[in-house]
mmCIF file of C-alpha atoms in Angstrom:
data_model
loop_
_atom_site.group_PDB
_atom_site.id
_atom_site.type_symbol
_atom_site.label_atom_id
_atom_site.label_comp_id
_atom_site.label_asym_id
_atom_site.label_seq_id
_atom_site.Cartn_x
_atom_site.Cartn_y
_atom_site.Cartn_z
ATOM 1 C CA MET I 514 -56.499 -37.139 19.583
ATOM 2 C CA LEU I 515 -54.178 -38.973 17.174
ATOM 3 C CA ASP I 516 -56.930 -39.128 14.510
ATOM 4 C CA GLU I 517 -57.490 -35.380 14.864
ATOM 5 C CA ASP I 518 -53.773 -34.689 14.306
ATOM 6 C CA LYS I 519 -53.833 -36.792 11.124
ATOM 7 C CA ARG I 520 -56.851 -34.932 9.764
ATOM 8 C CA ASN I 521 -55.381 -31.470 10.511
ATOM 9 C CA PRO I 522 -52.879 -30.442 7.772
ATOM 10 C CA ARG I 523 -51.733 -27.456 9.824
ATOM 11 C CA ASN I 524 -50.414 -29.467 12.745
ATOM 12 C CA PRO I 525 -48.061 -27.036 14.608
ATOM 13 C CA ARG I 526 -45.624 -29.786 15.605
ATOM 14 C CA ARG I 527 -45.256 -30.922 11.990
ATOM 15 C CA GLY I 528 -44.767 -27.280 10.904
ATOM 16 C CA ARG I 529 -41.989 -26.765 13.420
ATOM 17 C CA ALA I 530 -40.200 -29.890 12.183
ATOM 18 C CA VAL I 531 -40.353 -28.689 8.573
ATOM 19 C CA ASP I 532 -39.075 -25.277 9.657
ATOM 20 C CA VAL I 533 -36.085 -26.852 11.415
ATOM 21 C CA ILE I 534 -35.248 -28.899 8.313
ATOM 22 C CA VAL I 535 -35.485 -25.847 6.032
ATOM 23 C CA ARG I 536 -33.264 -23.791 8.327
ATOM 24 C CA ALA I 537 -30.690 -26.601 8.451
ATOM 25 C CA VAL I 538 -30.628 -26.867 4.650
ATOM 26 C CA VAL I 539 -30.264 -23.090 4.199
ATOM 27 C CA THR I 540 -27.491 -22.948 6.815
ATOM 28 C CA GLY I 541 -25.678 -25.820 5.113
ATOM 29 C CA ILE I 542 -25.884 -24.100 1.731
ATOM 30 C CA PHE I 543 -24.569 -20.862 3.256
ATOM 31 C CA ILE I 544 -21.616 -22.622 4.927
ATOM 32 C CA LEU I 545 -20.811 -24.449 1.672
ATOM 33 C CA SER I 546 -20.957 -21.153 -0.237
ATOM 34 C CA VAL I 547 -18.562 -19.479 2.221
ATOM 35 C CA PHE I 548 -16.188 -22.450 2.000
ATOM 36 C CA MET I 549 -16.207 -22.379 -1.823
ATOM 37 C CA ASN I 550 -15.515 -18.630 -1.818
ATOM 38 C CA ILE I 551 -12.538 -19.115 0.502
ATOM 39 C CA VAL I 552 -11.189 -21.873 -1.756
ATOM 40 C CA PHE I 553 -11.640 -19.604 -4.781
ATOM 41 C CA ILE I 554 -9.767 -16.753 -3.093
ATOM 42 C CA LEU I 555 -6.951 -19.104 -2.068
ATOM 43 C CA VAL I 556 -6.586 -20.303 -5.669
ATOM 44 C CA ILE I 557 -6.343 -16.698 -6.885
ATOM 45 C CA VAL I 558 -3.786 -15.891 -4.166
ATOM 46 C CA ILE I 559 -1.618 -18.895 -5.062
ATOM 47 C CA MET I 560 -1.758 -18.020 -8.751
ATOM 48 C CA GLY I 561 -0.921 -14.408 -7.994
ATOM 49 C CA SER I 562 1.997 -15.346 -5.738
ATOM 50 C CA ALA I 563 3.441 -17.561 -8.457
ATOM 51 C CA MET I 564 3.663 -14.726 -10.965
ATOM 52 C CA GLY I 565 7.156 -13.369 -11.527
ATOM 53 C CA PRO I 566 8.310 -9.815 -12.235
ATOM 54 C CA ALA I 567 6.302 -8.084 -14.944
ATOM 55 C CA LYS I 568 7.871 -7.474 -18.338
ATOM 56 C CA PHE I 569 7.175 -4.418 -20.473
ATOM 57 C CA ASP I 570 5.729 -6.484 -23.331
ATOM 58 C CA ASP I 571 2.968 -7.966 -21.169
ATOM 59 C CA LEU I 572 2.552 -5.114 -18.700
ATOM 60 C CA GLN I 573 -1.234 -5.299 -18.633
ATOM 61 C CA LYS I 574 -1.292 -9.088 -18.535
ATOM 62 C CA MET I 575 0.940 -9.159 -15.452
ATOM 63 C CA GLY I 576 -1.152 -6.585 -13.633
ATOM 64 C CA TYR I 577 0.993 -3.463 -14.060
ATOM 65 C CA ARG I 578 -0.097 -0.180 -15.549
ATOM 66 C CA LYS I 579 1.759 3.002 -16.354
ATOM 67 C CA VAL I 580 0.327 5.982 -14.473
ATOM 68 C CA TYR I 581 1.068 9.598 -15.377
ATOM 69 C CA LEU I 582 1.395 11.741 -12.262
ATOM 70 C CA LYS I 583 -0.061 15.233 -12.062
ATOM 71 C CA ASP I 584 3.423 16.744 -11.732
ATOM 72 C CA GLY I 585 3.967 16.304 -15.481
ATOM 73 C CA PRO I 586 2.062 17.631 -18.538
ATOM 74 C CA SER I 587 -1.704 17.103 -18.432
ATOM 75 C CA ASP I 588 -1.489 15.547 -21.907
ATOM 76 C CA PRO I 589 1.193 12.801 -22.113
ATOM 77 C CA LYS I 590 1.554 13.526 -25.839
ATOM 78 C CA GLU I 591 3.074 16.896 -24.944
ATOM 79 C CA ALA I 592 5.943 15.239 -23.034
ATOM 80 C CA ASP I 593 9.388 14.974 -24.608
ATOM 81 C CA GLY I 594 10.249 11.898 -22.555
ATOM 82 C CA GLU I 595 9.304 10.249 -19.284
ATOM 83 C CA LEU I 596 10.837 10.166 -15.824
ATOM 84 C CA ALA I 597 9.977 7.070 -13.789
ATOM 85 C CA VAL I 598 9.353 7.312 -10.036
ATOM 86 C CA ILE I 599 10.093 4.256 -7.881
ATOM 87 C CA GLU I 600 9.173 4.262 -4.200
ATOM 88 C CA LEU I 601 11.313 2.389 -1.689
ATOM 89 C CA SER I 602 9.334 2.223 1.541
ATOM 90 C CA GLY I 603 9.425 0.305 4.794
ATOM 91 C CA VAL I 604 12.022 -2.130 6.044
ATOM 92 C CA ILE I 605 14.222 -3.402 3.201
ATOM 93 C CA THR I 606 13.904 -7.169 3.024
ATOM 94 C CA GLU I 607 13.580 -10.008 0.541
ATOM 95 C CA PHE I 608 10.740 -11.507 2.568
ATOM 96 C CA ASP I 609 7.149 -11.011 1.431
ATOM 97 C CA THR I 610 4.723 -9.807 4.095
ATOM 98 C CA ASN I 611 2.489 -12.651 5.274
ATOM 99 C CA ASN I 612 -1.180 -11.626 5.249
ATOM 100 C CA GLY I 613 -2.529 -14.952 6.472
ATOM 101 C CA PHE I 614 -4.858 -16.854 4.139
ATOM 102 C CA LEU I 615 -4.917 -13.802 1.848
ATOM 103 C CA GLY I 616 -1.358 -14.583 0.778
ATOM 104 C CA TYR I 617 1.726 -12.389 0.573
ATOM 105 C CA SER I 618 2.315 -8.804 -0.518
ATOM 106 C CA GLU I 619 5.323 -7.825 -2.606
ATOM 107 C CA ASN I 620 8.595 -7.209 -0.789
ATOM 108 C CA PRO I 621 10.727 -4.096 -1.452
ATOM 109 C CA VAL I 622 13.506 -5.934 -3.293
ATOM 110 C CA SER I 623 11.093 -7.563 -5.757
ATOM 111 C CA ALA I 624 9.117 -4.342 -6.145
ATOM 112 C CA VAL I 625 12.197 -2.311 -7.071
ATOM 113 C CA THR I 626 14.004 -4.856 -9.246
ATOM 114 C CA GLY I 627 10.797 -5.714 -11.108
ATOM 115 C CA ARG I 628 10.232 -2.078 -12.028
ATOM 116 C CA LEU I 629 13.851 -1.585 -13.051
ATOM 117 C CA ASP I 630 13.443 -4.533 -15.423
ATOM 118 C CA ILE I 631 10.358 -2.892 -16.926
ATOM 119 C CA ILE I 632 12.118 0.448 -17.372
ATOM 120 C CA LYS I 633 15.004 -1.206 -19.217
ATOM 121 C CA LYS I 634 12.503 -2.144 -21.942
ATOM 122 C CA ASP I 635 10.611 1.159 -21.979
ATOM 123 C CA LYS I 636 12.439 3.414 -24.424
ATOM 124 C CA ASN I 637 10.327 6.428 -23.425
ATOM 125 C CA VAL I 638 11.894 6.581 -19.948
ATOM 126 C CA LYS I 639 14.839 8.996 -19.771
ATOM 127 C CA GLY I 640 15.617 8.869 -16.048
ATOM 128 C CA VAL I 641 14.660 7.323 -12.698
ATOM 129 C CA LEU I 642 13.796 8.996 -9.399
ATOM 130 C CA PHE I 643 13.865 6.904 -6.225
ATOM 131 C CA VAL I 644 11.667 8.294 -3.440
ATOM 132 C CA ILE I 645 12.946 6.703 -0.230
ATOM 133 C CA GLU I 646 11.199 6.390 3.145
ATOM 134 C CA SER I 647 12.910 3.586 5.059
ATOM 135 C CA PRO I 648 14.877 2.819 8.237
ATOM 136 C CA GLY I 649 17.050 0.334 6.332
ATOM 137 C CA GLY I 650 16.862 -3.433 6.622
ATOM 138 C CA GLY I 651 18.750 -6.618 5.884
ATOM 139 C CA ILE I 652 22.385 -6.295 4.839
ATOM 140 C CA THR I 653 21.951 -8.591 1.845
ATOM 141 C CA ALA I 654 18.668 -7.024 0.728
ATOM 142 C CA SER I 655 20.215 -3.542 0.913
ATOM 143 C CA ASP I 656 23.290 -4.667 -1.009
ATOM 144 C CA ILE I 657 21.179 -6.338 -3.706
ATOM 145 C CA LEU I 658 19.314 -3.088 -4.377
ATOM 146 C CA TYR I 659 22.568 -1.117 -4.374
ATOM 147 C CA ARG I 660 24.094 -3.454 -6.978
ATOM 148 C CA GLU I 661 20.897 -3.542 -9.059
ATOM 149 C CA ILE I 662 20.943 0.250 -9.327
ATOM 150 C CA ILE I 663 24.631 0.255 -10.297
ATOM 151 C CA LYS I 664 23.963 -2.445 -12.906
ATOM 152 C CA PHE I 665 20.909 -0.580 -14.219
ATOM 153 C CA LYS I 666 22.948 2.591 -14.711
ATOM 154 C CA ASP I 667 25.725 0.681 -16.485
ATOM 155 C CA GLU I 668 23.308 -1.120 -18.821
ATOM 156 C CA THR I 669 21.052 1.813 -19.702
ATOM 157 C CA GLY I 670 23.171 4.917 -19.215
ATOM 158 C CA LEU I 671 20.120 6.603 -17.681
ATOM 159 C CA PRO I 672 20.498 9.088 -14.821
ATOM 160 C CA VAL I 673 19.225 7.855 -11.439
ATOM 161 C CA ILE I 674 18.708 10.170 -8.467
ATOM 162 C CA ALA I 675 17.194 9.808 -4.996
ATOM 163 C CA LEU I 676 14.867 11.940 -2.895
ATOM 164 C CA LEU I 677 15.004 11.155 0.827
ATOM 165 C CA LYS I 678 11.821 11.718 2.811
ATOM 166 C CA GLN I 679 11.276 11.682 6.591
ATOM 167 C CA VAL I 680 13.581 8.742 7.355
ATOM 168 C CA ALA I 681 16.242 7.326 5.036
ATOM 169 C CA ALA I 682 18.629 5.668 7.442
ATOM 170 C CA SER I 683 21.243 2.912 7.432
ATOM 171 C CA GLY I 684 20.449 0.435 4.615
ATOM 172 C CA ALA I 685 18.177 3.014 2.979
ATOM 173 C CA TYR I 686 21.121 5.404 2.732
ATOM 174 C CA TYR I 687 23.270 2.480 1.525
ATOM 175 C CA VAL I 688 20.846 2.102 -1.408
ATOM 176 C CA ALA I 689 20.609 5.854 -2.024
ATOM 177 C CA SER I 690 24.383 6.163 -2.289
ATOM 178 C CA ALA I 691 24.242 4.129 -5.513
ATOM 179 C CA CYS I 692 22.340 7.005 -7.153
ATOM 180 C CA ASP I 693 24.001 9.798 -9.127
ATOM 181 C CA TYR I 694 22.552 12.596 -6.995
ATOM 182 C CA ILE I 695 20.790 12.706 -3.618
ATOM 183 C CA LEU I 696 18.253 15.269 -2.450
ATOM 184 C CA ALA I 697 16.659 15.347 0.995
ATOM 185 C CA HIS I 698 13.662 17.121 2.437
ATOM 186 C CA PRO I 699 14.535 19.812 5.001
ATOM 187 C CA THR I 700 13.035 17.525 7.656
ATOM 188 C CA THR I 701 14.855 14.348 6.618
ATOM 189 C CA VAL I 702 16.968 12.323 9.029
ATOM 190 C CA THR I 703 19.556 10.086 7.415
ATOM 191 C CA GLY I 704 22.909 8.459 8.064
ATOM 192 C CA ASN I 705 23.004 5.814 10.818
ATOM 193 C CA ILE I 706 25.809 4.133 8.895
ATOM 194 C CA GLY I 707 26.532 0.916 10.743
ATOM 195 C CA VAL I 708 25.568 -2.676 11.445
ATOM 196 C CA ILE I 709 23.458 -4.252 14.162
ATOM 197 C CA MET I 710 22.919 -7.861 15.164
ATOM 198 C CA TYR I 711 20.336 -9.010 17.702
ATOM 199 C CA GLN I 712 20.989 -11.738 20.250
ATOM 200 C CA PHE I 713 18.627 -12.824 23.006
ATOM 201 C CA ASN I 714 19.584 -15.089 25.897
ATOM 202 C CA PHE I 715 17.038 -17.129 27.844
ATOM 203 C CA THR I 716 19.298 -18.824 30.391
ATOM 204 C CA GLY I 717 18.049 -16.695 33.289
ATOM 205 C CA LEU I 718 14.448 -17.542 32.452
ATOM 206 C CA MET I 719 15.324 -21.217 32.015
ATOM 207 C CA ASP I 720 17.051 -21.335 35.404
ATOM 208 C CA LYS I 721 13.995 -19.785 37.015
ATOM 209 C CA TYR I 722 11.695 -22.517 35.683
ATOM 210 C CA GLY I 723 14.149 -25.407 35.876
ATOM 211 C CA VAL I 724 14.547 -25.881 32.117
ATOM 212 C CA GLN I 725 17.774 -27.561 31.034
ATOM 213 C CA TYR I 726 19.476 -27.093 27.643
ATOM 214 C CA VAL I 727 20.958 -30.212 26.028
ATOM 215 C CA ALA I 728 22.668 -29.982 22.620
ATOM 216 C CA ILE I 729 23.999 -32.984 20.732
ATOM 217 C CA LYS I 730 26.358 -31.417 18.226
ATOM 218 C CA SER I 731 29.008 -32.381 15.711
ATOM 219 C CA SER I 732 31.539 -29.798 16.869
ATOM 220 C CA GLU I 733 32.202 -27.434 19.743
ATOM 221 C CA ASN I 734 30.995 -24.325 17.934
ATOM 222 C CA LYS I 735 27.928 -25.775 16.214
ATOM 223 C CA ASP I 736 25.544 -24.058 18.646
ATOM 224 C CA LEU I 737 27.328 -20.736 18.307
ATOM 225 C CA LEU I 738 25.320 -17.944 20.016
ATOM 226 C CA SER I 739 22.495 -20.272 20.995
ATOM 227 C CA PRO I 740 20.040 -18.324 23.182
ATOM 228 C CA PHE I 741 19.691 -21.402 25.399
ATOM 229 C CA LYS I 742 23.241 -21.441 26.748
ATOM 230 C CA GLY I 743 25.385 -18.923 28.609
ATOM 231 C CA VAL I 744 26.991 -16.017 26.779
ATOM 232 C CA ASP I 745 30.430 -17.002 25.499
ATOM 233 C CA GLN I 746 32.797 -14.038 25.158
ATOM 234 C CA LYS I 747 34.882 -15.891 22.586
ATOM 235 C CA GLU I 748 31.818 -16.349 20.381
ATOM 236 C CA LEU I 749 30.848 -12.699 20.801
ATOM 237 C CA ALA I 750 34.334 -11.690 19.665
ATOM 238 C CA TRP I 751 33.985 -13.841 16.542
ATOM 239 C CA MET I 752 30.649 -12.268 15.675
ATOM 240 C CA GLN I 753 31.959 -8.780 16.401
ATOM 241 C CA ASP I 754 34.649 -9.417 13.795
ATOM 242 C CA ILE I 755 31.972 -10.302 11.227
ATOM 243 C CA VAL I 756 29.940 -7.204 12.140
ATOM 244 C CA ASP I 757 33.064 -5.084 11.659
ATOM 245 C CA GLN I 758 33.582 -6.626 8.211
ATOM 246 C CA MET I 759 29.988 -5.802 7.254
ATOM 247 C CA LEU I 760 30.645 -2.223 8.363
ATOM 248 C CA GLU I 761 33.659 -2.081 6.049
ATOM 249 C CA GLN I 762 31.389 -3.264 3.240
ATOM 250 C CA PHE I 763 28.992 -0.396 4.042
ATOM 251 C CA ILE I 764 31.843 2.128 4.037
ATOM 252 C CA ASP I 765 33.155 0.801 0.712
ATOM 253 C CA ALA I 766 29.713 1.076 -0.888
ATOM 254 C CA VAL I 767 29.197 4.674 0.221
ATOM 255 C CA HIS I 768 32.720 5.594 -0.854
ATOM 256 C CA GLU I 769 32.094 4.038 -4.269
ATOM 257 C CA GLY I 770 28.781 5.836 -4.697
ATOM 258 C CA ARG I 771 29.759 9.199 -3.202
ATOM 259 C CA SER I 772 32.820 10.081 -5.246
ATOM 260 C CA GLY I 773 33.197 13.410 -3.458
ATOM 261 C CA LEU I 774 33.995 11.686 -0.167
ATOM 262 C CA THR I 775 37.260 9.961 0.658
ATOM 263 C CA ARG I 776 37.067 6.583 2.350
ATOM 264 C CA SER I 777 38.511 8.123 5.503
ATOM 265 C CA GLU I 778 35.752 10.750 5.518
ATOM 266 C CA VAL I 779 33.066 8.096 5.125
ATOM 267 C CA LYS I 780 34.607 6.058 7.949
ATOM 268 C CA ASN I 781 34.502 9.077 10.261
ATOM 269 C CA LEU I 782 30.766 9.389 9.540
ATOM 270 C CA ALA I 783 30.137 5.671 10.109
ATOM 271 C CA ASP I 784 29.556 5.698 13.856
ATOM 272 C CA GLY I 785 25.802 5.132 13.765
ATOM 273 C CA ARG I 786 24.851 8.780 14.175
ATOM 274 C CA LEU I 787 21.771 10.255 12.542
ATOM 275 C CA TYR I 788 22.121 13.473 10.576
ATOM 276 C CA ALA I 789 19.533 16.153 9.943
ATOM 277 C CA ALA I 790 19.355 17.269 6.320
ATOM 278 C CA ILE I 791 21.539 20.355 6.838
ATOM 279 C CA ASP I 792 24.223 18.293 8.608
ATOM 280 C CA ALA I 793 24.069 15.605 5.919
ATOM 281 C CA LEU I 794 24.617 18.301 3.293
ATOM 282 C CA GLU I 795 27.589 19.789 5.140
ATOM 283 C CA ASN I 796 29.155 16.324 5.500
ATOM 284 C CA GLY I 797 28.686 15.417 1.839
ATOM 285 C CA LEU I 798 26.125 12.656 2.403
ATOM 286 C CA ILE I 799 23.595 14.464 0.185
ATOM 287 C CA ASP I 800 23.867 16.981 -2.647
ATOM 288 C CA GLU I 801 20.865 19.247 -2.132
ATOM 289 C CA ILE I 802 17.966 20.028 0.188
ATOM 290 C CA GLY I 803 14.675 20.246 -1.654
ATOM 291 C CA TYR I 804 11.330 18.757 -2.541
ATOM 292 C CA PHE I 805 9.797 16.552 -5.216
ATOM 293 C CA ASP I 806 9.687 19.308 -7.831
ATOM 294 C CA ASP I 807 13.361 20.050 -7.164
ATOM 295 C CA ALA I 808 14.173 16.388 -7.741
ATOM 296 C CA VAL I 809 12.220 16.450 -11.012
ATOM 297 C CA ARG I 810 14.139 19.562 -12.085
ATOM 298 C CA VAL I 811 17.509 17.931 -11.352
ATOM 299 C CA LEU I 812 16.562 14.700 -13.115
ATOM 300 C CA SER I 813 15.121 16.570 -16.117
ATOM 301 C CA ASP I 814 18.369 18.491 -16.560
ATOM 302 C CA ARG I 815 20.419 15.302 -16.379
ATOM 303 C CA ALA I 816 18.058 13.465 -18.744
ATOM 304 C CA GLY I 817 17.906 16.323 -21.248
ATOM 305 C CA THR I 818 14.120 16.663 -21.155
ATOM 306 C CA ALA I 819 12.416 20.059 -21.087
ATOM 307 C CA ARG I 820 8.857 18.867 -20.480
ATOM 308 C CA PRO I 821 8.926 15.303 -19.152
ATOM 309 C CA GLY I 822 5.996 13.128 -18.216
ATOM 310 C CA ILE I 823 6.270 11.822 -14.641
ATOM 311 C CA ILE I 824 5.202 8.191 -14.406
ATOM 312 C CA GLU I 825 4.893 5.284 -12.018
ATOM 313 C CA TYR I 826 4.384 1.595 -12.668
ATOM 314 C CA ARG I 827 1.581 0.446 -10.406
ATOM 315 C CA LYS I 828 0.122 -2.963 -9.823
ATOM 316 C CA GLU I 829 -3.578 -3.334 -10.559
ATOM 317 C CA LYS I 830 -5.769 -4.279 -7.607
ATOM 318 C CA GLY I 831 -7.039 -7.857 -7.702
ATOM 319 C CA LEU I 832 -9.283 -10.031 -5.575
ATOM 320 C CA ARG I 833 -6.719 -10.056 -2.787
ATOM 321 C CA ASP I 834 -7.161 -6.303 -2.446
ATOM 322 C CA ILE I 835 -10.957 -6.527 -2.596
ATOM 323 C CA PHE I 836 -11.221 -9.141 0.153
ATOM 324 C CA GLY I 837 -8.219 -8.061 2.185
ATOM 325 C CA TRP I 838 -7.777 -4.328 1.788
ATOM 326 C CA VAL I 839 -6.876 -3.833 5.439
ATOM 327 C CA ALA I 840 -4.019 -6.345 5.338
ATOM 328 C CA LEU I 841 -2.756 -5.527 1.866
ATOM 329 C CA ASN I 842 -3.061 -1.753 1.843
ATOM 330 C CA VAL I 843 -1.143 -0.819 4.988
ATOM 331 C CA LYS I 844 0.893 2.175 3.924
ATOM 332 C CA PRO I 845 4.538 1.110 3.517
ATOM 333 C CA GLY I 846 6.729 2.727 6.118
ATOM 334 C CA THR I 847 4.025 3.036 8.765
ATOM 335 C CA PHE I 848 4.524 1.750 12.302
ATOM 336 C CA MET I 849 2.515 -1.418 11.597
ATOM 337 C CA ASP I 850 4.391 -2.108 8.358
ATOM 338 C CA ILE I 851 7.737 -1.747 10.114
ATOM 339 C CA LEU I 852 6.652 -4.117 12.882
ATOM 340 C CA GLU I 853 5.496 -6.680 10.317
ATOM 341 C CA ARG I 854 8.719 -6.608 8.328
ATOM 342 C CA GLU I 855 10.921 -6.538 11.430
ATOM 343 C CA LYS I 856 9.116 -9.669 12.597
ATOM 344 C CA ASN I 857 10.208 -11.323 9.342
ATOM 345 C CA ILE I 858 13.877 -10.289 9.312
ATOM 346 C CA ARG I 859 14.837 -10.335 12.980
ATOM 347 C CA SER I 860 14.752 -14.089 13.256
ATOM 348 C CA TYR I 861 18.387 -14.220 12.146
ATOM 349 C CA GLY I 862 21.184 -12.240 10.532
ATOM 350 C CA MET I 863 22.705 -8.786 10.652
ATOM 351 C CA TYR I 864 21.095 -5.560 9.540
ATOM 352 C CA TYR I 865 21.788 -2.141 8.148
ATOM 353 C CA LEU I 866 18.850 -0.867 10.176
ATOM 354 C CA TRP I 867 18.001 2.032 12.470
ATOM 355 C CA ASP I 868 16.235 0.244 15.296
ATOM 356 C CA GLY I 869 14.508 3.347 16.666
ATOM 357 C CA ALA I 870 12.720 4.266 13.440
ATOM 358 C CA SER I 871 9.418 2.586 14.330
ATOM 359 C CA LEU I 872 8.742 5.297 16.922
ATOM 360 C CA PHE I 873 9.781 8.067 14.515
ATOM 361 C CA THR I 874 7.552 7.125 11.573
ATOM 362 C CA ASN I 875 3.959 8.264 11.188
#
């Protein structure tokens, strides 16, 4: 029997062994190929994350391109200047959105300030239109954008206006108030001027499961507002004082930006209420109710252009978008985007944020 197996080149047992070896080699090559592709993508992501704000001189190199919107002349050569549109969408934060191994997508503060830097160098731009769809966000992030807009206007002398969409509340209105003129859609809700700070307390849960909190600290107040100890009314009073100061900062900013309102009038509006567009107009929070073409008309008049080209600066899609379009192309301002950004900012701090916006946004 053994001699017969040796003489037969088509021995089925030998064929099965070869087949197993071939399959193992092919599987190994496939796994290695997948691993190398993942490494390659990670390298691209890291390189992309390390890139700073784009400058006008190397716009294409840094992945930006100027796009002419259909609202302007069909031939850009017919335009007598350009109006730049900048979108401010989602929760306002300085934190990039974490998309896992695909890296991070640009945060609103970087997106806005980067484009303002580009516009400063683009002599064709005669005015800026902010299109805002946001429930607000971090107090510092909102204030940074407010000050960047004020600084941009001072340095360039260009008119800057805002168009509020479905939601432009709290920190989003804070930012809008830095603009020269504010329009709102008839269906806009805005306002919600105020400050919120979140504090959770786990002592009840800890008592239930017999968990004890032990803090070794350098001073009595080092574990101020720790969620693992009982609520201290003295500490709450201290934090309430800080919240009140942040509210005064909000009121000052709106008063500075909205010259038609006295500080007392702004303070009366700063009770956290939301305002429909018509109410916001009556209270002086906005200047006009209208649509995108109305905003273009207002900005054109202020910029002195009769036939402007309407442009945006967009980032080119790279490998991160090809391999991770689901994670990286969530529409800013959607429910999922708001949840993602709230997860980033709610770990600490105070916010100019309308907390109920996630259920109001499409």
